[in-house]
Amino acid sequence: MADLKRGEAFKNTDYVLASTLADAHDQRWIMVTYDIWCSYHKNLKQRFCQWFPGMLDIIDKIRGAVPKVHIKNHRLLCQYLWALNFLRYSGETSGELIEASHSEQNGAAASTKEQNPGHRHDSIDGVVNYWNWTKFRTMRKLTLVIARLLYRSFMRCLDTLKTREKQFAGYASRMGPALVKEWEAMDDTPRIIDNDVRSVHRPTFEKEWEAMDDTPRIIDNDVRSVHRPTFEKGPPTLAKAYEKLRGEETAFRKAGLEGTGMTENIRKALDIEYMQLDIKRFIKTRSNSGADKDMLSAARQRLKDQIDEWRPQQILLFPKLYDEFHSRISESLYDIDPEDEPLLLPSSFSEPHRMRLGLELAGKVEKELREGRAHDRLEEVRTSIQTYNHHIALKAKEVRSQRHITRSQAIINSLRDDIRRPAHHYNKTREALLNLGLPVQDPVLQELKDTELWAKNTALPKKLGDSRVQDPWFWHIGYSGETSAEKIQFQREMDRVKYFRERALRDRAREEREILEEEFKRTIRSYEVLQAAWLGQAENVQSLGSRAYAHKQAAMLGRLGKNCRKQHTKVIEKAEEYDKW
């Protein structure tokens, strides 16, 4: 311990660091966490070269970081350069353990602030010595739980690692192998360029794109260019399903089979259905103003025109639907608004009813189209969430006055609606798919709840607790691949940041596992060395009492070592089970 001059002047801190590491010449790596490491490290080597030249080899081994809680009070640059979450080989280290002793020392603050330097030093020494003596006095109880503590930590680490491995694997599979290979080739070392930090864990947009090579190339008989989006094989989209089904219809027509025209008819019906959903949503949120009434009237008229144009084609393709149309729509006792008019799609009927109406093939077509549209809607949800997060980051950074804050809130509310709208469409599509035979527990197209419409904000530095939070399920299924080039660039950049952050979490968990394995081995070795030391003392003393005490301590350390080896064996067995997964 040392007094700090004028806040946290470095010379006393240098002396403390030199005293602490004086015997660390044999260490291969040294990790130092310090609240102000970002400024402390800058001339550290020059200061040691002047005052502690014999320790320069130790300084070269040091890697530094800012503790996880303190770093949130640093500027943005520090949060990417010195964050333990992004620093290799740091495991789950928090760097805040020294703060635990402050709770004991704070009780003496009322006295020490009134004391002179010598008296204050003696008082603080007394408090710290008491803290150490208390730990030593209860060492018998503490050491009995060290092995169990390591065991619990290791098991918790395995659970965390399994979760993060699954999450990262799911996310990487959504990106596609070519994109992952490109990202893996990137250097993940943060750098300062033009007084700004560049890191794979931070989104960069136009500057990075301008640095890309815009020369088109032919690869595998295909052109690759920055002006053309490149997609990997992903899940079905509406466009993919439509093209596939149209191709099948062409084959049916050539073979003289039925089914021609139903793909186009059902696709139009799905478009009409979404128009109905949008009008219903508008009715719930509209005001009673004349403008909103005019908008509603115009939307209803457009929808009615679409239905009137489409319905005869449906009846022509599926003549057995005429009786259903006649009884439920044309002879209805009440006027039906166009947004409430039943479309009589195969998903509207039970399976036996579909068979009676001859809609089996139409049901298969509708199911494929709806699966593609469901993935399209999920992609819209993801893009809308990323856009919302990006605007939240801009608001926090740029918006200041009350007037601008109020206006920006209207934009934020609009972006929230942009998230809810495709989510609502997705759930309606999923309900229809359930009627068409989709399993309720389908692992891909799951129910999308309002509480899941979020993601960790990759436009901002990581927050405390992010490593323990998992993004919702829909972030780990594939791309739809149907969007504009500008949206692709934005989305890919945010996905890249998310990929590297998820990879960093996985890597820290892997490192923590290796660290805990070494902690077990080191603890066992320390018990063995201490036991041998006490046995050596027993042989060198003449007093029977001293000899008995030495044997007692050696026996205790032997029991502790045996218990630790037992827990270590259990851990190895659990780790082998995990590795099979």
XYZ file of C-alpha atoms in Angstrom:
581
model
C 0.000 0.000 0.000
C 1.093 3.556 -0.611
C -0.228 7.100 -0.316
C -1.236 8.694 -3.602
C -0.113 12.253 -4.262
C -2.546 14.639 -5.941
C -5.168 12.054 -6.756
C -3.377 9.101 -8.284
C 0.119 10.356 -9.160
C 2.197 7.644 -10.749
C 5.481 7.578 -8.831
C 4.043 5.964 -5.716
C 2.012 3.574 -7.850
C 5.188 2.652 -9.731
C 6.875 1.865 -6.430
C 3.993 -0.378 -5.350
C 3.999 -2.174 -8.722
C 7.775 -2.652 -8.608
C 7.609 -4.033 -5.061
C 4.781 -6.401 -5.980
C 6.475 -7.784 -9.104
C 10.049 -7.866 -7.794
C 10.029 -11.682 -7.650
C 8.032 -12.235 -10.847
C 10.963 -12.781 -13.230
C 9.916 -16.396 -13.847
C 6.319 -15.541 -14.747
C 5.476 -15.975 -18.430
C 2.481 -13.620 -18.463
C 1.340 -10.903 -16.083
C -2.106 -9.281 -16.146
C -2.512 -5.934 -14.363
C -5.895 -4.260 -13.886
C -5.953 -0.642 -12.757
C -8.769 1.900 -12.631
C -6.768 4.344 -14.789
C -4.641 1.913 -16.778
C -5.501 3.839 -19.954
C -3.306 6.750 -18.812
C -0.995 4.905 -16.404
C 0.511 2.604 -19.053
C 1.588 5.325 -21.503
C 5.057 6.076 -20.090
C 5.324 3.095 -17.775
C 8.352 1.590 -19.513
C 10.224 4.908 -19.608
C 9.643 5.456 -15.896
C 10.827 1.953 -15.017
C 13.817 2.384 -17.325
C 14.815 5.406 -15.240
C 14.021 4.168 -11.728
C 13.820 0.345 -11.909
C 15.992 -0.699 -14.890
C 16.386 -4.238 -13.582
C 12.661 -4.880 -14.012
C 12.280 -3.997 -17.686
C 11.964 -7.652 -18.670
C 9.001 -7.922 -16.275
C 7.333 -4.810 -17.686
C 7.518 -6.335 -21.179
C 5.403 -9.258 -19.935
C 2.609 -7.070 -18.579
C -0.772 -6.805 -20.253
C -3.137 -4.260 -18.790
C -6.873 -3.631 -18.606
C -9.440 -1.538 -16.767
C -11.711 -3.459 -14.322
C -15.167 -4.277 -15.649
C -17.157 -1.906 -13.437
C -14.743 1.031 -13.619
C -14.438 0.914 -17.408
C -18.056 2.005 -17.822
C -17.042 5.448 -16.525
C -14.306 5.794 -19.156
C -14.672 7.328 -22.591
C -15.647 5.262 -25.603
C -12.087 4.709 -26.767
C -11.102 3.028 -23.493
C -14.132 0.746 -23.561
C -12.825 -0.923 -26.713
C -9.083 -0.810 -25.985
C -8.967 -1.956 -22.355
C -12.122 -4.025 -21.817
C -11.498 -7.434 -20.260
C -14.394 -8.863 -22.287
C -12.464 -8.187 -25.506
C -8.979 -8.973 -24.172
C -7.564 -12.368 -25.062
C -6.530 -14.813 -22.346
C -8.350 -12.900 -19.596
C -11.100 -15.468 -18.978
C -13.935 -14.174 -16.813
C -11.630 -11.979 -14.722
C -13.463 -8.934 -13.358
C -10.467 -7.045 -11.966
C -12.583 -5.747 -9.080
C -11.584 -8.212 -6.336
C -9.416 -5.671 -4.476
C -12.547 -3.579 -3.951
C -13.877 -6.248 -1.570
C -11.522 -5.121 1.212
C -12.853 -1.562 1.040
C -15.946 -2.552 2.995
C -13.731 -3.286 6.005
C -11.511 -0.234 5.529
C -14.390 2.213 5.082
C -15.332 1.804 8.732
C -12.034 3.390 9.756
C -12.364 6.363 7.388
C -14.021 8.614 9.983
C -10.922 8.250 12.183
C -8.114 8.120 9.617
C -9.163 11.337 7.881
C -8.454 13.231 11.137
C -5.065 11.586 11.804
C -1.550 12.670 10.886
C 0.346 10.632 8.251
C 2.182 8.341 10.667
C -0.873 7.594 12.764
C -2.967 7.038 9.631
C -0.438 4.533 8.279
C -0.469 2.602 11.543
C -4.280 2.573 11.651
C -4.685 1.359 8.079
C -1.968 -1.261 8.623
C -3.894 -2.431 11.676
C -7.163 -2.690 9.745
C -5.564 -4.629 6.887
C -3.634 -6.897 9.253
C -6.873 -7.609 11.112
C -8.546 -8.427 7.802
C -5.747 -10.875 6.948
C -5.690 -12.338 10.468
C -9.450 -12.930 10.341
C -9.064 -14.813 7.081
C -6.161 -16.810 8.529
C -8.062 -17.551 11.745
C -10.949 -19.007 9.761
C -8.609 -20.674 7.296
C -9.564 -24.123 8.538
C -13.176 -23.482 7.522
C -12.228 -21.600 4.371
C -9.791 -24.171 3.081
C -12.378 -26.909 3.457
C -14.575 -25.104 0.949
C -11.862 -24.022 -1.494
C -12.121 -27.303 -3.403
C -15.931 -27.112 -3.427
C -15.743 -23.484 -4.512
C -13.493 -24.432 -7.425
C -15.865 -27.293 -8.269
C -18.924 -25.011 -8.295
C -17.056 -22.403 -10.334
C -15.995 -25.034 -12.854
C -19.508 -26.464 -13.206
C -20.951 -22.982 -13.619
C -18.282 -22.300 -16.240
C -19.225 -25.466 -18.163
C -22.893 -24.424 -18.210
C -21.960 -20.945 -19.396
C -19.596 -22.318 -22.017
C -22.218 -24.718 -23.368
C -24.752 -21.898 -23.684
C -22.289 -19.593 -25.422
C -21.016 -22.308 -27.757
C -24.596 -23.041 -28.855
C -25.418 -19.369 -29.239
C -22.288 -18.620 -31.256
C -22.667 -21.718 -33.437
C -26.275 -20.801 -34.211
C -25.356 -17.231 -35.037
C -22.386 -18.251 -37.211
C -24.538 -20.728 -39.153
C -26.970 -17.910 -39.943
C -24.159 -15.862 -41.485
C -22.920 -18.522 -43.904
C -19.420 -20.062 -44.243
C -18.022 -17.573 -46.769
C -18.876 -14.554 -44.637
C -17.566 -16.220 -41.468
C -14.306 -17.079 -43.248
C -13.940 -13.454 -44.322
C -14.549 -12.188 -40.790
C -12.220 -14.739 -39.207
C -9.410 -13.445 -41.425
C -9.785 -9.954 -39.935
C -7.309 -8.689 -37.342
C -9.163 -8.224 -34.048
C -6.513 -5.980 -32.467
C -8.028 -2.539 -31.681
C -6.147 0.430 -33.113
C -6.214 4.212 -32.781
C -6.631 5.920 -36.170
C -7.246 9.669 -36.429
C -7.926 9.866 -32.674
C -10.654 7.269 -33.030
C -10.642 3.599 -32.097
C -11.103 0.946 -34.772
C -12.160 -2.425 -33.451
C -14.011 -5.463 -34.773
C -16.245 -5.089 -31.719
C -17.394 -1.627 -32.806
C -19.484 -0.846 -35.899
C -17.889 1.231 -38.654
C -19.738 2.149 -41.789
C -18.791 4.401 -44.674
C -15.054 4.600 -43.920
C -14.689 0.833 -43.950
C -16.705 0.446 -47.135
C -14.607 3.099 -48.891
C -11.502 1.076 -48.048
C -12.901 -2.029 -49.767
C -11.509 -3.079 -53.132
C -14.174 -2.267 -55.729
C -12.563 -4.294 -58.536
C -15.006 -6.946 -59.773
C -13.660 -10.515 -59.921
C -14.783 -13.826 -61.400
C -14.874 -16.557 -58.730
C -16.295 -20.016 -59.481
C -17.826 -18.744 -62.742
C -19.649 -16.021 -60.824
C -18.935 -12.307 -60.546
C -18.053 -10.866 -57.133
C -18.361 -7.108 -56.779
C -19.020 -4.566 -54.022
C -21.912 -3.376 -56.186
C -23.613 -6.760 -55.983
C -24.844 -8.417 -52.786
C -23.529 -11.905 -52.125
C -25.833 -14.350 -50.360
C -25.182 -17.764 -48.954
C -27.753 -20.512 -48.964
C -30.306 -19.544 -46.351
C -33.796 -20.533 -45.250
C -36.760 -20.365 -47.649
C -38.039 -16.922 -48.552
C -41.279 -15.994 -50.266
C -39.403 -15.234 -53.493
C -37.524 -18.556 -53.383
C -40.669 -20.546 -52.604
C -42.611 -18.725 -55.330
C -39.977 -19.441 -57.984
C -39.774 -23.087 -56.923
C -43.533 -23.562 -57.070
C -43.853 -21.763 -60.414
C -41.250 -24.138 -61.799
C -43.281 -27.097 -60.551
C -46.422 -25.626 -62.122
C -44.650 -25.417 -65.475
C -43.803 -29.100 -65.189
C -47.434 -29.889 -64.267
C -48.724 -27.962 -67.279
C -46.414 -29.812 -69.658
C -47.542 -33.101 -68.143
C -51.207 -32.130 -68.442
C -51.776 -32.195 -64.668
C -53.868 -29.899 -62.482
C -52.455 -27.133 -60.333
C -51.659 -24.448 -62.892
C -52.174 -20.907 -61.575
C -52.736 -21.682 -57.903
C -49.277 -20.442 -56.826
C -49.902 -16.965 -58.218
C -53.440 -16.908 -56.834
C -52.380 -17.875 -53.310
C -49.472 -15.429 -53.382
C -51.911 -12.618 -54.229
C -54.158 -13.817 -51.416
C -51.270 -13.523 -48.949
C -50.629 -9.955 -50.122
C -54.317 -9.154 -49.613
C -54.216 -10.738 -46.163
C -51.353 -8.438 -45.149
C -53.304 -5.442 -46.434
C -56.164 -6.543 -44.174
C -53.831 -6.825 -41.176
C -52.384 -3.370 -41.816
C -55.839 -1.788 -42.000
C -56.919 -3.493 -38.764
C -53.762 -2.223 -37.091
C -54.373 1.286 -38.419
C -57.953 1.248 -37.070
C -56.647 0.479 -33.567
C -54.120 3.330 -33.571
C -55.807 6.019 -35.683
C -57.277 9.233 -34.341
C -60.700 10.667 -35.180
C -59.245 13.348 -37.422
C -60.578 13.860 -40.914
C -57.224 12.986 -42.444
C -57.148 9.570 -40.752
C -60.737 8.890 -41.816
C -59.839 9.720 -45.423
C -56.778 7.463 -45.237
C -58.885 4.605 -43.889
C -61.532 5.066 -46.565
C -58.916 5.090 -49.336
C -57.156 2.008 -47.934
C -60.442 0.108 -47.725
C -61.287 1.003 -51.312
C -57.881 -0.196 -52.551
C -58.316 -3.422 -50.620
C -61.844 -3.951 -51.966
C -60.612 -3.457 -55.534
C -57.853 -6.019 -54.955
C -60.303 -8.570 -53.534
C -62.843 -8.022 -56.322
C -60.123 -8.613 -58.918
C -58.723 -11.694 -57.170
C -61.881 -13.524 -56.013
C -63.161 -14.704 -59.450
C -59.756 -16.257 -60.162
C -59.958 -18.153 -56.866
C -63.452 -19.499 -57.595
C -62.334 -20.496 -61.100
C -59.371 -22.459 -59.714
C -61.277 -23.985 -56.796
C -64.941 -24.318 -57.856
C -65.894 -26.213 -54.697
C -65.271 -22.988 -52.754
C -68.293 -21.354 -54.386
C -70.741 -22.700 -51.804
C -68.483 -21.485 -48.975
C -68.230 -18.054 -50.602
C -71.979 -17.930 -51.169
C -72.912 -18.847 -47.581
C -70.223 -16.922 -45.677
C -69.779 -13.777 -47.766
C -72.254 -13.010 -50.549
C -75.357 -13.914 -48.484
C -74.068 -12.644 -45.154
C -76.711 -10.913 -43.010
C -74.288 -8.095 -42.223
C -72.141 -5.865 -44.370
C -68.559 -7.081 -44.180
C -65.743 -4.556 -44.234
C -63.046 -5.601 -46.720
C -60.486 -6.077 -43.925
C -62.821 -8.628 -42.274
C -63.797 -10.540 -45.401
C -62.717 -14.225 -45.190
C -60.260 -15.147 -47.957
C -61.137 -18.853 -47.789
C -57.525 -19.993 -48.042
C -56.700 -23.661 -47.285
C -55.437 -22.637 -43.825
C -58.971 -21.442 -43.019
C -60.260 -25.023 -43.008
C -59.504 -28.182 -41.087
C -57.689 -31.000 -42.864
C -60.858 -33.095 -43.504
C -62.628 -29.981 -44.786
C -59.703 -29.241 -47.139
C -59.934 -32.774 -48.527
C -63.671 -32.371 -49.141
C -63.064 -29.063 -50.960
C -60.165 -30.454 -53.002
C -57.592 -28.111 -51.436
C -54.869 -30.646 -50.538
C -52.395 -29.437 -53.179
C -53.340 -25.816 -52.532
C -52.620 -26.399 -48.833
C -49.092 -27.585 -49.628
C -48.525 -24.556 -51.863
C -49.810 -22.172 -49.196
C -47.617 -23.804 -46.554
C -44.447 -23.356 -48.620
C -45.299 -19.753 -49.451
C -46.117 -18.960 -45.830
C -42.881 -20.517 -44.578
C -40.949 -18.284 -46.948
C -42.945 -15.238 -45.891
C -42.430 -16.090 -42.210
C -38.661 -15.960 -42.705
C -39.035 -12.666 -44.583
C -40.946 -11.196 -41.659
C -38.317 -12.391 -39.169
C -35.660 -10.695 -41.278
C -37.713 -7.491 -41.164
C -37.915 -7.794 -37.376
C -34.132 -8.208 -37.089
C -33.404 -5.284 -39.378
C -35.934 -3.063 -37.581
C -34.400 -3.900 -34.191
C -30.899 -3.093 -35.450
C -32.168 0.199 -36.913
C -33.877 1.032 -33.620
C -30.702 0.263 -31.646
C -28.642 2.422 -33.986
C -31.009 5.372 -33.514
C -30.941 4.893 -29.741
C -27.148 5.196 -29.891
C -27.420 8.333 -32.046
C -29.944 9.867 -29.666
C -27.701 9.255 -26.661
C -24.725 10.806 -28.451
C -26.206 13.670 -30.477
C -29.557 14.832 -29.042
C -29.289 17.417 -26.267
C -32.010 20.071 -25.920
C -35.508 19.313 -24.621
C -37.049 20.323 -27.948
C -34.877 17.909 -29.905
C -35.319 15.157 -27.329
C -39.105 15.461 -27.657
C -38.948 15.353 -31.439
C -36.529 12.438 -31.472
C -38.883 10.495 -29.214
C -41.492 10.548 -31.975
C -38.939 8.937 -34.301
C -38.112 6.320 -31.665
C -41.812 5.511 -31.210
C -42.188 5.136 -34.971
C -39.235 2.730 -35.031
C -40.858 0.678 -32.268
C -43.964 0.357 -34.445
C -41.719 -0.736 -37.315
C -40.597 -3.637 -35.103
C -44.087 -4.637 -33.936
C -45.667 -4.626 -37.407
C -43.612 -7.463 -39.007
C -43.707 -9.319 -35.682
C -47.520 -9.213 -35.763
C -47.512 -10.375 -39.390
C -45.137 -13.210 -38.495
C -47.373 -14.479 -35.695
C -50.439 -14.410 -37.953
C -48.489 -16.329 -40.592
C -47.387 -18.860 -37.993
C -50.997 -19.365 -36.846
C -51.931 -20.245 -40.422
C -48.938 -22.599 -40.656
C -50.092 -24.381 -37.498
C -53.449 -24.986 -39.194
C -51.543 -26.388 -42.180
C -49.603 -28.904 -40.094
C -46.596 -27.042 -38.673
C -45.670 -28.641 -35.300
C -46.451 -26.429 -32.314
C -42.941 -27.088 -30.948
C -41.194 -26.381 -34.265
C -37.584 -25.393 -33.362
C -37.268 -22.833 -36.180
C -40.581 -21.019 -36.525
C -41.364 -20.439 -32.871
C -43.898 -18.091 -31.320
C -42.596 -14.518 -31.310
C -43.490 -12.764 -28.063
C -43.542 -9.007 -27.480
C -40.924 -9.441 -24.742
C -38.501 -10.900 -27.322
C -38.452 -7.920 -29.684
C -34.963 -6.751 -28.715
C -31.252 -7.459 -29.083
C -28.057 -6.355 -27.409
C -27.139 -2.998 -28.938
C -24.049 -3.485 -31.105
C -24.014 0.243 -31.899
C -22.941 0.927 -28.292
C -20.114 -0.487 -26.153
C -20.947 -3.602 -24.158
C -22.927 -3.002 -20.981
C -22.409 -4.615 -17.611
C -24.187 -7.955 -17.572
C -24.268 -8.381 -21.378
C -22.212 -11.559 -21.113
C -24.992 -13.175 -19.050
C -27.771 -12.139 -21.449
C -28.744 -14.165 -24.515
C -30.397 -12.623 -27.539
C -33.826 -14.072 -28.434
C -34.099 -17.232 -30.534
C -34.752 -15.589 -33.907
C -31.221 -14.149 -34.027
C -29.859 -17.662 -34.493
C -31.759 -18.780 -37.579
C -30.775 -17.983 -41.140
C -30.884 -14.958 -43.388
C -33.753 -14.487 -45.782
C -31.474 -12.701 -48.216
C -34.082 -10.390 -49.780
C -33.353 -6.745 -49.071
C -31.847 -3.648 -50.626
C -28.091 -3.174 -51.047
C -28.025 -0.273 -48.574
C -29.834 -2.302 -45.924
C -27.505 -5.214 -46.600
C -24.471 -3.054 -45.853
C -25.945 -1.704 -42.642
C -27.164 -5.100 -41.517
C -23.932 -6.911 -42.364
C -21.917 -4.358 -40.411
C -24.098 -4.760 -37.337
C -24.006 -8.532 -37.776
C -20.205 -8.437 -38.002
C -19.960 -6.602 -34.687
C -22.434 -8.989 -33.097
C -20.471 -11.956 -34.465
C -17.202 -10.783 -32.921
C -18.852 -9.928 -29.604
C -20.471 -13.358 -29.418
C -17.133 -14.932 -30.335
C -15.391 -12.940 -27.603
C -17.897 -14.204 -25.016
C -17.344 -17.775 -26.155
C -13.551 -17.369 -26.077
C -13.598 -15.858 -22.569
C -15.636 -18.848 -21.345
C -13.175 -21.258 -22.968
C -10.279 -19.458 -21.316
C -12.040 -19.508 -17.949
C -12.361 -23.265 -18.194
C -8.623 -23.624 -18.814
C -7.846 -21.190 -15.994
C -9.985 -23.132 -13.520
C -8.353 -26.404 -14.556
C -4.963 -24.862 -13.778
C -6.314 -23.448 -10.511
C -7.183 -26.974 -9.429
C -3.689 -28.216 -10.261
C -2.038 -25.232 -8.580
C -4.129 -25.674 -5.435
C -3.231 -29.361 -5.220
C 0.474 -28.556 -5.697
C 0.334 -25.851 -3.031
C -1.157 -28.295 -0.520
C 1.552 -30.841 -1.339
C 4.354 -28.275 -0.992
C 2.995 -26.923 2.302
C 2.525 -30.439 3.655
C 6.124 -31.296 2.778
C 7.300 -28.056 4.419
C 5.518 -28.881 7.695
C 6.875 -32.432 7.658
C 10.351 -30.997 7.149
C 9.835 -28.702 10.128
C 8.738 -31.685 12.236
C 12.028 -33.437 11.547
C 14.137 -30.378 12.412
C 12.684 -29.488 15.822
C 13.405 -31.133 19.160
C 10.323 -29.978 21.057
C 7.636 -32.646 21.154
C 4.930 -29.982 21.191
C 6.316 -28.246 18.096
C 6.716 -31.579 16.351
C 3.118 -32.562 17.161
C 1.847 -29.210 15.891
C 3.824 -29.601 12.655
C 2.420 -33.091 12.081
C -1.073 -31.767 12.823
C -0.723 -29.053 10.165
C 0.754 -31.543 7.694
C -2.155 -33.925 8.267
C -4.659 -31.109 7.730
C -2.996 -30.124 4.454
C -2.958 -33.771 3.412
C -6.718 -34.000 3.945
C -7.250 -30.774 2.022
C -5.113 -32.051 -0.844
C -7.019 -35.340 -0.910
C -10.364 -33.504 -0.971
C -9.150 -31.215 -3.747
C -7.959 -34.180 -5.841
C -11.359 -35.817 -5.340
C -13.182 -32.688 -6.560
C -10.734 -32.407 -9.453
C -11.510 -35.988 -10.518
C -15.245 -35.197 -10.518
C -14.575 -32.097 -12.592
C -12.583 -34.076 -15.168
C -15.464 -36.557 -15.515
C -17.977 -33.730 -16.003
C -15.671 -32.072 -18.528
C -15.433 -35.319 -20.512
C -19.240 -35.489 -20.630
C -19.317 -31.892 -21.842
C -16.717 -32.597 -24.541
C -18.941 -35.371 -25.918
C -21.606 -32.729 -26.467
